[in-house]
JSON list of C-alpha atoms in Angstrom, two decimals:
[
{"chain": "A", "resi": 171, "resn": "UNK", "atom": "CA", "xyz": [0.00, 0.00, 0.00]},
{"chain": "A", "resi": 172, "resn": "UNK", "atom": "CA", "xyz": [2.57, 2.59, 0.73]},
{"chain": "A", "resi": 173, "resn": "UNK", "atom": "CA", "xyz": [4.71, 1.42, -2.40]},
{"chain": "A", "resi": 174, "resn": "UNK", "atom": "CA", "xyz": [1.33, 2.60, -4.71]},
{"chain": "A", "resi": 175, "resn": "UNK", "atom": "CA", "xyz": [0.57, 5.54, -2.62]},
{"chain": "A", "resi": 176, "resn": "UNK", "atom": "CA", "xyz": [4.34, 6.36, -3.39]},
{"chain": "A", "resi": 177, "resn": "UNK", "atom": "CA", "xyz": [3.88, 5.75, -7.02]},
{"chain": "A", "resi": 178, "resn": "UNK", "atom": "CA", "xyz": [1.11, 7.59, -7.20]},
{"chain": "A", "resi": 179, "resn": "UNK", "atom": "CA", "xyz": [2.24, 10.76, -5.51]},
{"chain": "A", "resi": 180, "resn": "UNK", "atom": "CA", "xyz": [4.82, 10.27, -8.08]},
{"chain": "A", "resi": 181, "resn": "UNK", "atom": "CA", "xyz": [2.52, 10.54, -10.58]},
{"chain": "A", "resi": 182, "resn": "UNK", "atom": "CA", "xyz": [0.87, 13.15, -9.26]},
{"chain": "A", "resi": 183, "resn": "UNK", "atom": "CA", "xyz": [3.72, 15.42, -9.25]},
{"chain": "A", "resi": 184, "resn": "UNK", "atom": "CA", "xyz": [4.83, 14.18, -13.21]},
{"chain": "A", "resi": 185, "resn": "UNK", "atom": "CA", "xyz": [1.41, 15.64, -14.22]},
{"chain": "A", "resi": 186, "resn": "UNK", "atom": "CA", "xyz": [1.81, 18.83, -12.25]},
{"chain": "A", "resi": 187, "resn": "UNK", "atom": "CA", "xyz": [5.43, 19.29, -13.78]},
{"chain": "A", "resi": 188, "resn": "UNK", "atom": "CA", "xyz": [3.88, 18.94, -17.37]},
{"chain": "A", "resi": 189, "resn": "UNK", "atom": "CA", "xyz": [1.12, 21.47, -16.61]},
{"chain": "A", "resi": 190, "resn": "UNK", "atom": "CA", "xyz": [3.32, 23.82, -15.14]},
{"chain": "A", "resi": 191, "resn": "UNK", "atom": "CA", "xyz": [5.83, 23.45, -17.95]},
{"chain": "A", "resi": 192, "resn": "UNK", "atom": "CA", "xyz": [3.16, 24.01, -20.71]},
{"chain": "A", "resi": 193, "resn": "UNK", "atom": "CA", "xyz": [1.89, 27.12, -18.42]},
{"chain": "A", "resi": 194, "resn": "UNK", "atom": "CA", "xyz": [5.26, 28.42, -17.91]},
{"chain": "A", "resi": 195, "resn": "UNK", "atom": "CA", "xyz": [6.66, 28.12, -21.44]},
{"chain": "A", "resi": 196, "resn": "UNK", "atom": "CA", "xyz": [3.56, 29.80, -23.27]},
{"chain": "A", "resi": 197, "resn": "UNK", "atom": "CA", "xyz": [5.11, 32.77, -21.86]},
{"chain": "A", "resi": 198, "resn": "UNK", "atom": "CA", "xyz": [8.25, 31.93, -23.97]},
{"chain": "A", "resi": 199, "resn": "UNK", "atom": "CA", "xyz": [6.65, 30.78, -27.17]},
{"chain": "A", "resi": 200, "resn": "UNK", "atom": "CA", "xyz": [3.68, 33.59, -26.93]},
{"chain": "A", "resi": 201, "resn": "UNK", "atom": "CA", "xyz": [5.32, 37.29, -27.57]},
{"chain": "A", "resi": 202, "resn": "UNK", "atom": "CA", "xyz": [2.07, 38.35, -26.63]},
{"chain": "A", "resi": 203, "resn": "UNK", "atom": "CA", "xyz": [1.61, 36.36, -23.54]},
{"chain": "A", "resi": 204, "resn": "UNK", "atom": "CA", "xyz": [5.25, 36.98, -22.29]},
{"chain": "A", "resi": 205, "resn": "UNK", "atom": "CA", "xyz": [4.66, 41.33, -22.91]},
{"chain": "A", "resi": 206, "resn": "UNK", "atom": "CA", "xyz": [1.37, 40.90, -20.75]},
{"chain": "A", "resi": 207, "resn": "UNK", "atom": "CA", "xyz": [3.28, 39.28, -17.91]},
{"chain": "A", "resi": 208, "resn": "UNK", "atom": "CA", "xyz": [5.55, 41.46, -18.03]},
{"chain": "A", "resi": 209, "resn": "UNK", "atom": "CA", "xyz": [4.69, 44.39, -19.52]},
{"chain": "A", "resi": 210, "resn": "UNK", "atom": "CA", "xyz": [6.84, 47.55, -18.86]},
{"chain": "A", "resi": 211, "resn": "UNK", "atom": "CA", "xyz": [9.24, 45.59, -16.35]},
{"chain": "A", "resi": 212, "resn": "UNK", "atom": "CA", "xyz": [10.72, 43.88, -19.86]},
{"chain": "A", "resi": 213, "resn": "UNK", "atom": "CA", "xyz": [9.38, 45.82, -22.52]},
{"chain": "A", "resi": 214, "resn": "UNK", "atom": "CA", "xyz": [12.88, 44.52, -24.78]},
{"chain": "A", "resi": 215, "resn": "UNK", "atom": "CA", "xyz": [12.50, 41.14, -23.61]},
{"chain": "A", "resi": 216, "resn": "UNK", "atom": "CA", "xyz": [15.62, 40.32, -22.47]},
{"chain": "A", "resi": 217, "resn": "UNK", "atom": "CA", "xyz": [15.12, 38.75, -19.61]},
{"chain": "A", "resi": 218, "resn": "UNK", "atom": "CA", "xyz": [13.41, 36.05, -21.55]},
{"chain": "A", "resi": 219, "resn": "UNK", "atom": "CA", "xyz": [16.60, 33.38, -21.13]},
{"chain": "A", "resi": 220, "resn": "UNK", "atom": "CA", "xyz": [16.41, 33.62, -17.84]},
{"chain": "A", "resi": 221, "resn": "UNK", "atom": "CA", "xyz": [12.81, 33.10, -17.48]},
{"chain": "A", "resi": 222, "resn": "UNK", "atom": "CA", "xyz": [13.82, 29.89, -19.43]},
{"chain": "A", "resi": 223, "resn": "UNK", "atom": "CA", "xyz": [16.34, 28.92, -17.42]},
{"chain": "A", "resi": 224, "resn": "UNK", "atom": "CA", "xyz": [14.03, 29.11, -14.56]},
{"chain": "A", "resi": 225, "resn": "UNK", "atom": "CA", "xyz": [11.35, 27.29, -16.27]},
{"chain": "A", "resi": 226, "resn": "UNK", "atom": "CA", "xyz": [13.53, 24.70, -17.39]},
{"chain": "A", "resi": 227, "resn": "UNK", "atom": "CA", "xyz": [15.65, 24.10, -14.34]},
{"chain": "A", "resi": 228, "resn": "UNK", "atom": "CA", "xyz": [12.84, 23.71, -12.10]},
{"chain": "A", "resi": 229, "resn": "UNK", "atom": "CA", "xyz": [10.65, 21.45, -14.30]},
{"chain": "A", "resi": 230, "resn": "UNK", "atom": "CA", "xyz": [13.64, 19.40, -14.36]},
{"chain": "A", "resi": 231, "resn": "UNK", "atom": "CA", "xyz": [14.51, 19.50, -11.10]},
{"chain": "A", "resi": 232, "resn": "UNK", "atom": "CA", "xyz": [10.08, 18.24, -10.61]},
{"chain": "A", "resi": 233, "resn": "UNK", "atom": "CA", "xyz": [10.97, 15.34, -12.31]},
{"chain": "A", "resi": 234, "resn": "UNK", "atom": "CA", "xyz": [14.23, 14.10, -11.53]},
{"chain": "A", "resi": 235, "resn": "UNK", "atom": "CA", "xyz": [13.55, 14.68, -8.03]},
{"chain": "A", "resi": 236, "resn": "UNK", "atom": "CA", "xyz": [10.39, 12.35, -8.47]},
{"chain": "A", "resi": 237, "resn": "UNK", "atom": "CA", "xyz": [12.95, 9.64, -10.07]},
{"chain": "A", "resi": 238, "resn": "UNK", "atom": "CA", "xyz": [15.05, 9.61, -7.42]},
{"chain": "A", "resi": 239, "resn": "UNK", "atom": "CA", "xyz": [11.80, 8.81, -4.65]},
{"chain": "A", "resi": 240, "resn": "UNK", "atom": "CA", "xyz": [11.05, 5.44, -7.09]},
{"chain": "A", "resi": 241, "resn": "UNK", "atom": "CA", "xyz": [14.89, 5.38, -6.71]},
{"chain": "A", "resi": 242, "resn": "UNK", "atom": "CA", "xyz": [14.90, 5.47, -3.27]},
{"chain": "A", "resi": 243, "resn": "UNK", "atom": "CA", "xyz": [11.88, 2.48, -3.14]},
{"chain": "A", "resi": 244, "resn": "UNK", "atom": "CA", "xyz": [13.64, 0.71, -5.02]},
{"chain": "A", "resi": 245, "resn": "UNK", "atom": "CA", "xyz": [16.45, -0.50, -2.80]},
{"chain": "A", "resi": 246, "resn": "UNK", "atom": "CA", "xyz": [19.48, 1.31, -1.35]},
{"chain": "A", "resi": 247, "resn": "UNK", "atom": "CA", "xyz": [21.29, 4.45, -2.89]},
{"chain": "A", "resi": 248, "resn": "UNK", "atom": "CA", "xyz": [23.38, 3.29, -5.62]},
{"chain": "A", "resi": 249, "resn": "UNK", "atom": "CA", "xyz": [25.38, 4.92, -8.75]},
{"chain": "A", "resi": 250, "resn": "UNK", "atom": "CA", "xyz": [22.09, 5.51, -10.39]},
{"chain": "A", "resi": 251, "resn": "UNK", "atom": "CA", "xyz": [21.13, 7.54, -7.00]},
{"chain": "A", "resi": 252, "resn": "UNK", "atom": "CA", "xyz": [23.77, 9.63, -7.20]},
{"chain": "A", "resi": 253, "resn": "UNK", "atom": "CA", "xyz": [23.70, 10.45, -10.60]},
{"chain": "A", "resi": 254, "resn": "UNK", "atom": "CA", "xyz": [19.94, 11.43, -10.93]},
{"chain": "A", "resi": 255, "resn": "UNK", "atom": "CA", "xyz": [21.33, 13.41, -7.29]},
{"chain": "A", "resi": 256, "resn": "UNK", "atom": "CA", "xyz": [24.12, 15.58, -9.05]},
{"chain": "A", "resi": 257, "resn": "UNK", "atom": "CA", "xyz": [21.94, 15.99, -12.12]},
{"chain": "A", "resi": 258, "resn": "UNK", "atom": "CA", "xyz": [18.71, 16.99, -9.72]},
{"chain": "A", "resi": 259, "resn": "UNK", "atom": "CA", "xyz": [21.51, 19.83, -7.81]},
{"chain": "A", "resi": 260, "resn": "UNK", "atom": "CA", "xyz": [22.64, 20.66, -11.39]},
{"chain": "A", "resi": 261, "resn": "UNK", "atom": "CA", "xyz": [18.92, 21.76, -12.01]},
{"chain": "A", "resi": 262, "resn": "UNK", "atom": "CA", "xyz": [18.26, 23.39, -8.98]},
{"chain": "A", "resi": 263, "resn": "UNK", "atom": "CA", "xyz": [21.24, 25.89, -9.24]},
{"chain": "A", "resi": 264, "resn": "UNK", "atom": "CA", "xyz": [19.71, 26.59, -12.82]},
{"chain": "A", "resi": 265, "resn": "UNK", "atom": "CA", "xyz": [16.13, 27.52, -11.79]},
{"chain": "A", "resi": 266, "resn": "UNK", "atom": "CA", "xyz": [17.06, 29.31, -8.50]},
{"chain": "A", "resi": 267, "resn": "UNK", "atom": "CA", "xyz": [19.75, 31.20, -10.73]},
{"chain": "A", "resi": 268, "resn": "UNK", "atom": "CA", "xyz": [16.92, 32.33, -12.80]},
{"chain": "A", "resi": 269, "resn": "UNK", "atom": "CA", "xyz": [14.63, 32.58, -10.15]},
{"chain": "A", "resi": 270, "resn": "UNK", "atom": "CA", "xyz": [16.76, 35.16, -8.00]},
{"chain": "A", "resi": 271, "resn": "UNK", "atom": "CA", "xyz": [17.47, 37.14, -11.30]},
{"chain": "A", "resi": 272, "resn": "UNK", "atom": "CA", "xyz": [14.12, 37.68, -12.51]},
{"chain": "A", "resi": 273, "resn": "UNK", "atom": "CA", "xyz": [12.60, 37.89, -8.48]},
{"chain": "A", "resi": 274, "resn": "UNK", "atom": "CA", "xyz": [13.47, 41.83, -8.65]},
{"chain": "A", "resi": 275, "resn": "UNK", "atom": "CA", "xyz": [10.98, 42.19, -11.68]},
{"chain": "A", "resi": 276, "resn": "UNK", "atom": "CA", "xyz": [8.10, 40.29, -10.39]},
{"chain": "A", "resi": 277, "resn": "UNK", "atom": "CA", "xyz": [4.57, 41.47, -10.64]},
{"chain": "A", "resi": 278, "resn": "UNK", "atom": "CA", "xyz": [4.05, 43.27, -7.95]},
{"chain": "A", "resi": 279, "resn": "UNK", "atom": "CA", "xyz": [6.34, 45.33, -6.80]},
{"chain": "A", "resi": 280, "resn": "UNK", "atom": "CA", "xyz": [8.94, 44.29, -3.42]},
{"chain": "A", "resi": 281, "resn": "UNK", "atom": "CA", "xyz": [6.37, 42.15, -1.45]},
{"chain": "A", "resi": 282, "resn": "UNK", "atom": "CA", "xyz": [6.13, 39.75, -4.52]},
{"chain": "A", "resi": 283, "resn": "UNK", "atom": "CA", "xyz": [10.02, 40.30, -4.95]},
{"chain": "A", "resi": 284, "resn": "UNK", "atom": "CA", "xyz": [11.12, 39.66, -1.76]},
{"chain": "A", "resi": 285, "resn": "UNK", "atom": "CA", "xyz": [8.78, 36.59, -1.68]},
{"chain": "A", "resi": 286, "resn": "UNK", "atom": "CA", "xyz": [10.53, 35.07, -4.88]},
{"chain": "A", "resi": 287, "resn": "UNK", "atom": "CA", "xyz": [14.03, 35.78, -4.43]},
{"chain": "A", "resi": 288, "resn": "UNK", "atom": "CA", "xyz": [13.94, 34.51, -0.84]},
{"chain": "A", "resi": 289, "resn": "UNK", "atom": "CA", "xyz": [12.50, 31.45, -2.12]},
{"chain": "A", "resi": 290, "resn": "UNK", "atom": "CA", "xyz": [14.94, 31.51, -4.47]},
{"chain": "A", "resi": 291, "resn": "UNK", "atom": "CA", "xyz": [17.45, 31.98, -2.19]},
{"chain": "A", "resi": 292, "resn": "UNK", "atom": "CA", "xyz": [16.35, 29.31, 0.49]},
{"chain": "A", "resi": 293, "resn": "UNK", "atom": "CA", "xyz": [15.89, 26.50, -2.49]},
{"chain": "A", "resi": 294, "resn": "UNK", "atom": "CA", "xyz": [19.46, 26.47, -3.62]},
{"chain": "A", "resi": 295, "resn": "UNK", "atom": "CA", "xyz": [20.60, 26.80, 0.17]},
{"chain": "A", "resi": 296, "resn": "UNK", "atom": "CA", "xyz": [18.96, 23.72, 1.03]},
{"chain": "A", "resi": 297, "resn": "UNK", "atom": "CA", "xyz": [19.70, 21.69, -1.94]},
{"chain": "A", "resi": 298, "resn": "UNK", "atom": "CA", "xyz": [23.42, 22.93, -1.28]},
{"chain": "A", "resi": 299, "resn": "UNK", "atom": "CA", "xyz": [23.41, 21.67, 2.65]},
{"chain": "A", "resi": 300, "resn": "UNK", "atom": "CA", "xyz": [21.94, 18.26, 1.41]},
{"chain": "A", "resi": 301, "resn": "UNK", "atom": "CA", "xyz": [24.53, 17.45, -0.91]},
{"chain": "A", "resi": 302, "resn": "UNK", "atom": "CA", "xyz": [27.49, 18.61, 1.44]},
{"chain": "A", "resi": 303, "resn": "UNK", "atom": "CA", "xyz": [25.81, 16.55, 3.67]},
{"chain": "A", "resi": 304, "resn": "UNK", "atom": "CA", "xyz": [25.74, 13.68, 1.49]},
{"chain": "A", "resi": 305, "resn": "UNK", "atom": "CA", "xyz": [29.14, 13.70, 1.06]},
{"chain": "A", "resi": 306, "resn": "UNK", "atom": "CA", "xyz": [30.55, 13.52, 4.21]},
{"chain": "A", "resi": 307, "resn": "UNK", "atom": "CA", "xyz": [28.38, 10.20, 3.86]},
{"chain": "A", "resi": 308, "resn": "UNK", "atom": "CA", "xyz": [25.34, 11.40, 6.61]},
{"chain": "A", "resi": 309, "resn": "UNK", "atom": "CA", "xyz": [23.02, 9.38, 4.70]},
{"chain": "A", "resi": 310, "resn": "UNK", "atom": "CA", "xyz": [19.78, 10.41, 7.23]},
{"chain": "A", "resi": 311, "resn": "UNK", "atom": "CA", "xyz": [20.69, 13.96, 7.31]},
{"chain": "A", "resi": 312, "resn": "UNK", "atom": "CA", "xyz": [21.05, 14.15, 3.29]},
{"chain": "A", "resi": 313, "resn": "UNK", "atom": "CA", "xyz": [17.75, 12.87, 3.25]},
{"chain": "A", "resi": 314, "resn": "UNK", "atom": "CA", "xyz": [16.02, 15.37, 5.60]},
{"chain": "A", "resi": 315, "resn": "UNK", "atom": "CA", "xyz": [18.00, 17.92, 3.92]},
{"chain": "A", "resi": 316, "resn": "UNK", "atom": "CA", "xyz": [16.83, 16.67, 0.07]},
{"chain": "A", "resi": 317, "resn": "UNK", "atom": "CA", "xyz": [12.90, 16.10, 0.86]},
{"chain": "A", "resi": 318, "resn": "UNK", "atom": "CA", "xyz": [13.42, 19.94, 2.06]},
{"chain": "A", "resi": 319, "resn": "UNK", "atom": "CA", "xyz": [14.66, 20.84, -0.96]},
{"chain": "A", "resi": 320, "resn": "UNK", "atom": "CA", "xyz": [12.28, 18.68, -2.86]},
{"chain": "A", "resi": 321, "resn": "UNK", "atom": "CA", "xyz": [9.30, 20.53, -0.90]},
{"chain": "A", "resi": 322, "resn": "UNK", "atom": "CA", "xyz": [10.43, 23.99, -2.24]},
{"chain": "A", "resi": 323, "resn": "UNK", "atom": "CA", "xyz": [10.98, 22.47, -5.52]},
{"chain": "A", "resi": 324, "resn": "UNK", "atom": "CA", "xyz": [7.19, 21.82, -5.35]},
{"chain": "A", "resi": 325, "resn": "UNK", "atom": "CA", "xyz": [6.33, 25.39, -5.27]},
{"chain": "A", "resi": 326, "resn": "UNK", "atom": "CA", "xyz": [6.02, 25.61, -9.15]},
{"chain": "A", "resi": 327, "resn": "UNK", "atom": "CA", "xyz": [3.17, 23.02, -8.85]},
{"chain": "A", "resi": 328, "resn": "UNK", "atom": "CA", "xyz": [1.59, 24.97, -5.54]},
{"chain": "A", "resi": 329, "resn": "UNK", "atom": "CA", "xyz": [1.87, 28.16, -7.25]},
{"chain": "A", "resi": 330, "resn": "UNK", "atom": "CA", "xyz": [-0.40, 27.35, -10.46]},
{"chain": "A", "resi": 331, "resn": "UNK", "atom": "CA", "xyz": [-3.00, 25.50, -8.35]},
{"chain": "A", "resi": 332, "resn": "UNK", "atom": "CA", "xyz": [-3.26, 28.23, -6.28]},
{"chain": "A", "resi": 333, "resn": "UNK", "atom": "CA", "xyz": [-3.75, 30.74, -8.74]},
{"chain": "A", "resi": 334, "resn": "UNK", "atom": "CA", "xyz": [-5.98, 28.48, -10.15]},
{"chain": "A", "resi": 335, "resn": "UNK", "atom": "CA", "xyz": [-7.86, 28.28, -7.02]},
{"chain": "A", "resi": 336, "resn": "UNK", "atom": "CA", "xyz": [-7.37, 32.44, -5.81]},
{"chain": "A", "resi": 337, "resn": "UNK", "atom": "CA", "xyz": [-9.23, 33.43, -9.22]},
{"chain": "A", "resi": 338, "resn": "UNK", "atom": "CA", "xyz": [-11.66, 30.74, -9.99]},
{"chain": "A", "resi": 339, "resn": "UNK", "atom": "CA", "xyz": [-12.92, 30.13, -6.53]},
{"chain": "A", "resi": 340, "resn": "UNK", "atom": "CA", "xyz": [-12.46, 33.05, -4.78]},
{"chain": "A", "resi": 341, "resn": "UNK", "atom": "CA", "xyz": [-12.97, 35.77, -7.86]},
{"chain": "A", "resi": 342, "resn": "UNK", "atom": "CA", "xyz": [-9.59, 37.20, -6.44]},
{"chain": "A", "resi": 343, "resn": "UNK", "atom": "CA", "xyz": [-7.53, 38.88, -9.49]},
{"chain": "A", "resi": 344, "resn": "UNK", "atom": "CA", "xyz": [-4.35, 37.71, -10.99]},
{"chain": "A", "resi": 345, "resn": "UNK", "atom": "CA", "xyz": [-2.52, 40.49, -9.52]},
{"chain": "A", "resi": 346, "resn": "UNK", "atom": "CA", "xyz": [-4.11, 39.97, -6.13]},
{"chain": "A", "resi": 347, "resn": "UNK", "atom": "CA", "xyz": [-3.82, 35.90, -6.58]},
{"chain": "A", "resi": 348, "resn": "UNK", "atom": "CA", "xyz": [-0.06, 36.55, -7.83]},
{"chain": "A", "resi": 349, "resn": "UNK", "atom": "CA", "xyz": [0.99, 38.55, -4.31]},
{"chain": "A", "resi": 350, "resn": "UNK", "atom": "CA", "xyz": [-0.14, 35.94, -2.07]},
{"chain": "A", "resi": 351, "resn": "UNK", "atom": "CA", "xyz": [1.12, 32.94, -4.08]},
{"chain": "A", "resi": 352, "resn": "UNK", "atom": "CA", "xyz": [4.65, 34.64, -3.92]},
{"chain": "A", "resi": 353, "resn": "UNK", "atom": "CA", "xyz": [4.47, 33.35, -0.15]},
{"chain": "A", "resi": 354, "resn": "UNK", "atom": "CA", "xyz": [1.98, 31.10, -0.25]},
{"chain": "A", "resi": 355, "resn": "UNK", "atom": "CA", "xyz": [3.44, 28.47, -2.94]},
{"chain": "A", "resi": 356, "resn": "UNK", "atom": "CA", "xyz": [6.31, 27.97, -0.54]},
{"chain": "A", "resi": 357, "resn": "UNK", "atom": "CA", "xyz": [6.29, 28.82, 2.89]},
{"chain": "A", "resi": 358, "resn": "UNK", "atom": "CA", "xyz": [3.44, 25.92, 3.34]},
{"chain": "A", "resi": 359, "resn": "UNK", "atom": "CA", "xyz": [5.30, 23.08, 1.51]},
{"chain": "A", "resi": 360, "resn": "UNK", "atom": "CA", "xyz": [8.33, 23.84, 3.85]},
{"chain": "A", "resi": 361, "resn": "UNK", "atom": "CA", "xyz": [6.63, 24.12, 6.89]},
{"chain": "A", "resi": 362, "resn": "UNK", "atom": "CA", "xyz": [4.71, 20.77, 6.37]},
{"chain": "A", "resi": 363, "resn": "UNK", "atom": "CA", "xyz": [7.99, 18.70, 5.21]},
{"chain": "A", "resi": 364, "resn": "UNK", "atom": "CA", "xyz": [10.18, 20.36, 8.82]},
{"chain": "A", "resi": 365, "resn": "UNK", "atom": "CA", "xyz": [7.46, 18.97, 10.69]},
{"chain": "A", "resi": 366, "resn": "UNK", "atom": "CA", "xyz": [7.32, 15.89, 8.84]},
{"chain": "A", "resi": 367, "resn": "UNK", "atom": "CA", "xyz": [10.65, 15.79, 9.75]},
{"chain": "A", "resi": 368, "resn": "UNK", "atom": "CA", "xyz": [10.52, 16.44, 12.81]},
{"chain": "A", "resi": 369, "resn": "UNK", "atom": "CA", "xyz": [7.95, 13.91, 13.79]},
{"chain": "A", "resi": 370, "resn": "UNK", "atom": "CA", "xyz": [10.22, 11.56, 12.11]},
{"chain": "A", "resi": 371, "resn": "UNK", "atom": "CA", "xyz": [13.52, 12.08, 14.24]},
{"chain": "A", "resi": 372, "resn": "UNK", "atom": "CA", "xyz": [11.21, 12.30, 17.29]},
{"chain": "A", "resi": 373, "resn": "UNK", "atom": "CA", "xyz": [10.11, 8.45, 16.25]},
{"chain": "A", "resi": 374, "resn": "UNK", "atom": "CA", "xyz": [13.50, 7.04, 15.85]},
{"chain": "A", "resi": 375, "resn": "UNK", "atom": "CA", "xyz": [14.63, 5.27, 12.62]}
]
């Protein structure tokens, strides 16, 4: 049971990444679409490689990180663990690159900003901690460290559900949906996987 409730929460997040890809990449394909989001903040569009960065590092970063939880199911770490690992960091560093160079211009003004780039911020911290962690071979503190990261990495998926959820079922606006997502798409999925933690390391292994 908690092998398919695994694979399905896999799943789960696969489908999210693909949505949130397709979402996030209209803005790239669409001229039209990328000068509404950002209007006057961009009117040259040269920020547009790093919004692909961004986009790109963090969908990969959705799915590899999903590869390594069958990974992990699967049996101990391995080579094939810490390959999908490095390549999983590799991503990160790209989308919270992108993230804390385009955080400045966000819709919104410095609430959204600050939101953003200290998510930004935060996710490649993490991710960093974990992997120093794993290699001074700390296997259970690399893992708390890495579902952490994984959590944030999740905001990309909380984010469009929530601004799905602001404007559809609550008749909020985009720009009014788009401020509280900046903290909202985040500051949950961290606080949830520290407890989980938490409650873990209070259990024993």
């Amino acid at each position: 049971m908690r092998q398919l409730a695994m694979t399905a929460a896999v799943l789960t997040v696969l489908i999210g990444a693909s949505l949130t890809l397709s979402i996030s990449l209209s803005y790239l394909i669409d001229p039209d679409a990328y000068a509404e989001f950002f209007g006057s903040r961009d009117p040259d569009g040269v920020r547009r490689p790093i919004l692909l960065l961004h986009v790109c590092g963090g969908t990969a970063a959705l799915v590899l990180g999903a590869l390594q939880l069958l990974l992990r199911r699967s049996g101990r770490p391995d080579r094939r663990h810490r390959i999908v690992g490095w390549l999983y960091a590799t991503s990160v560093c790209a989308g919270a690159s992108g993230a804390l160079a385009i955080a400045p211009f966000s819709l919104g003004g410095a609430t959204n900003a600050a939101g953003f780039g200290l998510l930004g911020l935060i996710w490649a911290g993490v991710t960093a901690t974990g992997i120093v962690q794993g290699l001074f071979r700390d296997p259970a503190v690399h893992r708390r460290w890495m579902i952490l990261s994984y959590a944030l990495t999740c905001a990309a998926i909380s984010l469009r559900l929530q601004l799905a959820i602001f404007q559809a079922a609550l008749g909020l606006s985009y720009a009014a949906s788009y401020t509280i997502v900046a903290w909202s798409c985040w500051v949950p999925n961290l606080a949830i996987a520290v407890w989980v933690q938490f409650c873990r390391k209070r259990a024993g292994p």
